[in-house]
Short mmCIF file of C-alpha atoms in Angstrom, two decimals:
data_model
loop_
_atom_site.label_atom_id
_atom_site.label_comp_id
_atom_site.label_asym_id
_atom_site.label_seq_id
_atom_site.Cartn_x
_atom_site.Cartn_y
_atom_site.Cartn_z
CA GLU A 258 33.81 -41.04 25.24
CA LEU A 259 35.48 -38.21 27.10
CA LYS A 260 34.99 -34.84 25.41
CA VAL A 261 37.04 -31.78 26.25
CA GLU A 262 35.94 -28.33 25.16
CA GLN A 263 38.01 -25.20 25.36
CA ASN A 264 36.85 -21.67 24.86
CA PRO A 265 37.59 -19.38 23.38
CA LEU A 266 39.50 -21.01 20.52
CA PHE A 267 41.16 -17.71 19.65
CA LEU A 268 42.00 -14.94 22.07
CA SER A 269 43.49 -11.58 21.22
CA MET A 270 44.86 -10.02 24.36
CA GLN A 271 45.96 -6.51 25.08
CA GLU A 272 49.16 -6.18 27.05
CA GLY A 273 48.56 -5.54 30.72
CA LYS A 274 45.01 -6.88 30.85
CA ASN A 275 43.64 -10.05 32.45
CA TYR A 276 42.00 -12.94 30.63
CA THR A 277 40.64 -16.42 31.29
CA ILE A 278 40.58 -19.59 29.21
CA TYR A 279 37.94 -22.19 30.07
CA CYS A 280 38.15 -25.96 29.81
CA ASN A 281 35.01 -28.09 30.22
CA TYR A 282 35.00 -31.88 30.14
CA SER A 283 32.24 -34.44 29.90
CA THR A 284 32.99 -37.24 32.38
CA THR A 285 34.42 -37.58 35.85
CA SER A 286 38.15 -37.13 36.12
CA ASP A 287 40.46 -35.92 38.84
CA ARG A 288 43.46 -35.22 36.68
CA LEU A 289 43.67 -32.21 34.43
CA TYR A 290 46.66 -30.81 32.59
CA TRP A 291 47.56 -27.54 30.92
CA TYR A 292 50.17 -27.34 28.17
CA ARG A 293 51.68 -24.59 26.10
CA GLN A 294 52.75 -24.96 22.47
CA ASP A 295 54.73 -22.39 20.49
CA PRO A 296 54.35 -22.45 16.68
CA GLY A 297 56.20 -25.38 15.14
CA LYS A 298 57.32 -26.64 18.54
CA SER A 299 56.44 -29.42 20.93
CA LEU A 300 54.23 -29.20 24.01
CA GLU A 301 55.47 -27.89 27.32
CA SER A 302 53.77 -28.89 30.54
CA LEU A 303 52.44 -25.94 32.56
CA PHE A 304 50.30 -27.46 35.29
CA VAL A 305 49.02 -30.79 36.55
CA LEU A 306 45.88 -30.47 38.70
CA LEU A 307 45.09 -33.59 40.70
CA SER A 308 42.19 -32.79 42.99
CA ASN A 309 39.04 -30.75 43.34
CA GLY A 310 39.84 -27.19 44.30
CA ALA A 311 43.47 -27.47 43.21
CA VAL A 312 45.05 -24.16 42.30
CA LYS A 313 48.51 -23.73 40.85
CA GLN A 314 50.34 -20.58 39.87
CA GLU A 315 53.46 -19.90 37.87
CA GLY A 316 54.32 -16.33 37.00
CA ARG A 317 51.36 -14.68 35.28
CA LEU A 318 49.48 -17.97 34.84
CA MET A 319 47.14 -19.51 37.38
CA ALA A 320 45.14 -22.71 36.85
CA SER A 321 42.30 -24.07 38.92
CA LEU A 322 40.14 -27.18 38.90
CA ASP A 323 36.51 -27.72 39.92
CA THR A 324 35.81 -31.44 39.45
CA LYS A 325 32.16 -31.10 40.46
CA ALA A 326 31.54 -28.58 37.68
CA ARG A 327 33.97 -30.44 35.37
CA LEU A 328 35.67 -27.14 34.71
CA SER A 329 39.20 -25.83 34.76
CA THR A 330 40.29 -22.28 34.15
CA LEU A 331 43.61 -20.81 33.10
CA HIS A 332 43.84 -17.21 34.22
CA ILE A 333 46.35 -14.85 32.68
CA THR A 334 47.29 -11.78 34.67
CA ALA A 335 48.66 -8.64 33.00
CA ALA A 336 49.31 -10.27 29.63
CA VAL A 337 52.72 -9.82 28.03
CA HIS A 338 53.90 -10.62 24.52
CA ASP A 339 55.86 -13.70 25.67
CA LEU A 340 52.58 -15.40 26.52
CA SER A 341 51.57 -15.59 22.83
CA ALA A 342 51.16 -19.33 22.15
CA THR A 343 48.53 -22.04 21.91
CA TYR A 344 47.30 -23.41 25.22
CA PHE A 345 45.81 -26.88 25.56
CA CYS A 346 43.97 -28.49 28.39
CA ALA A 347 43.84 -32.27 28.65
CA VAL A 348 41.88 -34.62 30.87
CA ALA A 349 42.81 -38.13 31.97
CA ASN A 350 40.45 -41.09 31.94
CA ASP A 351 42.21 -44.27 33.10
CA TYR A 352 45.45 -44.25 31.12
CA LYS A 353 44.13 -42.15 28.26
CA LEU A 354 44.57 -38.43 27.83
CA SER A 355 42.00 -36.41 25.86
CA PHE A 356 42.93 -32.94 24.65
CA GLY A 357 40.89 -29.86 23.93
CA ALA A 358 41.25 -28.18 20.55
CA GLY A 359 43.50 -25.49 21.98
CA THR A 360 43.26 -21.74 22.52
CA THR A 361 45.50 -19.64 20.31
CA VAL A 362 46.55 -16.56 22.22
CA THR A 363 47.96 -13.44 20.60
CA VAL A 364 49.11 -10.60 22.81
CA ARG A 365 49.19 -7.15 21.20
CA ALA A 366 50.70 -3.95 22.52
CA ASN B 807 69.37 -36.69 30.00
CA ALA B 808 68.24 -36.38 26.39
CA GLY B 809 64.60 -36.64 27.48
CA VAL B 810 62.22 -37.88 24.77
CA THR B 811 63.74 -38.18 21.31
CA GLN B 812 61.97 -38.84 18.02
CA THR B 813 63.30 -39.70 14.58
CA PRO B 814 62.95 -38.72 11.84
CA LYS B 815 62.02 -35.04 12.18
CA PHE B 816 60.37 -34.99 8.78
CA GLN B 817 59.31 -37.71 6.34
CA VAL B 818 57.59 -37.86 2.97
CA LEU B 819 55.90 -41.12 2.00
CA LYS B 820 53.94 -42.33 -0.96
CA THR B 821 50.53 -43.88 -0.45
CA GLY B 822 50.90 -47.55 0.44
CA GLN B 823 54.43 -47.33 1.81
CA SER B 824 55.20 -48.43 5.34
CA MET B 825 57.51 -46.87 7.85
CA THR B 826 58.41 -46.76 11.53
CA LEU B 827 58.55 -43.60 13.63
CA GLN B 828 61.05 -44.00 16.41
CA CYS B 829 60.62 -42.78 19.98
CA ALA B 830 63.03 -43.23 22.87
CA GLN B 831 63.30 -41.87 26.39
CA ASP B 832 66.13 -42.10 28.91
CA MET B 833 64.17 -41.18 32.04
CA ASN B 834 63.10 -44.74 32.93
CA HIS B 835 59.45 -43.76 32.45
CA GLU B 836 56.88 -46.54 32.56
CA TYR B 837 54.20 -44.76 30.54
CA MET B 838 54.68 -43.88 26.88
CA SER B 839 52.21 -42.76 24.27
CA TRP B 840 51.79 -41.59 20.69
CA TYR B 841 49.61 -38.71 19.55
CA ARG B 842 48.83 -37.12 16.25
CA GLN B 843 48.14 -33.42 15.91
CA ASP B 844 45.99 -32.07 13.13
CA PRO B 845 45.01 -28.42 12.67
CA GLY B 846 42.07 -27.37 14.82
CA MET B 847 41.75 -30.77 16.51
CA GLY B 848 44.23 -30.72 19.34
CA LEU B 849 46.11 -33.96 19.97
CA ARG B 850 44.53 -37.38 19.63
CA LEU B 851 45.87 -40.48 21.32
CA ILE B 852 46.89 -43.29 18.94
CA HIS B 853 48.39 -45.96 21.22
CA TYR B 854 49.86 -46.05 24.68
CA SER B 855 51.91 -48.36 26.89
CA VAL B 856 52.04 -48.65 30.66
CA GLY B 857 55.21 -50.72 30.65
CA ALA B 858 57.41 -53.03 28.63
CA GLY B 859 55.33 -55.70 26.91
CA ILE B 860 52.02 -53.87 27.48
CA THR B 861 50.30 -51.74 24.86
CA ASP B 862 46.75 -50.60 24.27
CA GLN B 863 44.72 -48.59 21.80
CA GLY B 864 43.86 -44.96 22.09
CA GLU B 865 41.28 -42.88 20.28
CA VAL B 866 42.56 -43.30 16.69
CA PRO B 867 44.52 -46.59 16.42
CA ASN B 868 43.50 -47.73 12.92
CA GLY B 869 46.42 -47.97 10.51
CA TYR B 870 49.04 -47.95 13.25
CA ASN B 871 50.86 -50.63 15.22
CA VAL B 872 53.08 -50.33 18.26
CA SER B 873 55.28 -52.57 20.39
CA ARG B 874 57.15 -52.03 23.65
CA SER B 875 59.98 -54.53 23.99
CA THR B 876 62.04 -52.27 26.28
CA THR B 877 61.24 -49.51 28.75
CA GLU B 878 63.17 -47.00 26.64
CA ASP B 879 61.70 -47.48 23.16
CA PHE B 880 58.18 -47.20 21.76
CA PRO B 881 58.14 -47.29 17.94
CA LEU B 882 55.03 -46.48 15.91
CA ARG B 883 54.53 -48.36 12.66
CA LEU B 884 52.44 -47.18 9.76
CA LEU B 885 51.41 -50.31 7.91
CA SER B 886 50.25 -48.82 4.59
CA ALA B 887 50.41 -45.04 4.56
CA ALA B 888 47.38 -43.04 3.46
CA PRO B 889 47.05 -39.28 2.81
CA SER B 890 44.76 -39.10 5.87
CA GLN B 891 47.81 -39.96 7.98
CA THR B 892 49.52 -36.72 7.02
CA SER B 893 50.01 -35.12 10.41
CA VAL B 894 52.49 -34.20 13.12
CA TYR B 895 53.22 -37.10 15.44
CA PHE B 896 54.28 -36.63 19.05
CA CYS B 897 55.61 -39.22 21.44
CA ALA B 898 55.30 -38.59 25.19
CA SER B 899 56.34 -40.30 28.40
CA SER B 900 55.66 -39.98 32.09
CA TYR B 901 56.91 -41.49 35.31
CA GLY B 902 54.77 -44.30 36.64
CA THR B 903 51.31 -44.99 35.28
CA GLY B 904 49.40 -42.28 37.10
CA LEU B 905 49.87 -39.87 34.24
CA GLU B 906 51.94 -37.37 36.12
CA THR B 907 53.61 -34.67 34.06
CA GLN B 908 54.02 -35.91 30.51
CA TYR B 909 57.16 -35.02 28.61
CA PHE B 910 56.75 -34.63 24.88
CA GLY B 911 59.27 -35.31 22.14
CA PRO B 912 60.01 -32.76 19.40
CA GLY B 913 57.61 -34.34 16.93
CA THR B 914 57.77 -35.94 13.48
CA ARG B 915 56.12 -34.21 10.53
CA LEU B 916 54.75 -36.78 8.11
CA LEU B 917 53.50 -36.01 4.62
CA VAL B 918 51.80 -38.80 2.68
CA LEU B 919 51.38 -38.15 -1.04
#
C-alpha cells in the first residue's frame, strides 16, 4: 500500500519569508502532483512532476522531485497572504492516486 | 467547456437510503475517478475508470458502486447510506490514462443521519 506523508501538517508563515513543505512516499513512483485547496472549495492543480530531478516553478511556488529519495518539496518564496490555503501532494501508483493529509498554510503579516 | 460538473452540491440522507451522485465532464477525458475527503485525512480514492465500460476499485470502495457507460458520465451510487459515509465527495478526470493533470469537480457534501 502506497503511503504519502506530508510535513508539516500546519504551517504559520510570516509574510516575506521562505518556507518548505515536504512530501515523502513509500513506494516507487515517477509521478507526483501538488494541489491547492481553498476552504470550502475544490482542488486546483499546481504541478505535475513526471521524472527524477523535475523542477517546476509558478510565481512564488517551486516544486521538485527526487524519486530516489522518494521525496518532493514545495518551496514558497517570500510568502504573501494569497498563498493561505491547504496544499496536498499526491503520488500515482498504476492508475491510483494516493494523497497526503495536506498542509494547512496561514500567512500572517 | 463546463469542465467537471457534479450534482447535487449538498444532500442529506437517512441511514439506509440509497442515492446516486452524478459526475460529468465535457473534455473527452478517458480517466475519471471518485474521492472522498474527510477532515485530516486528505482525499481517498473510491473507484476509478480508465474508459467507458471499465471500472476498478480504489482504496475505500465498500458501500459504493460505479458504472461508466459513456465517456462523459461516471455516477457514484451509495447502496445503503451509513453515517460513516458523511463526507465531501469529489469527482475528477484527466486526459488519457497516464494520470496527467487531474481536473476536479466542485464537490458534493453528503450528510447521513
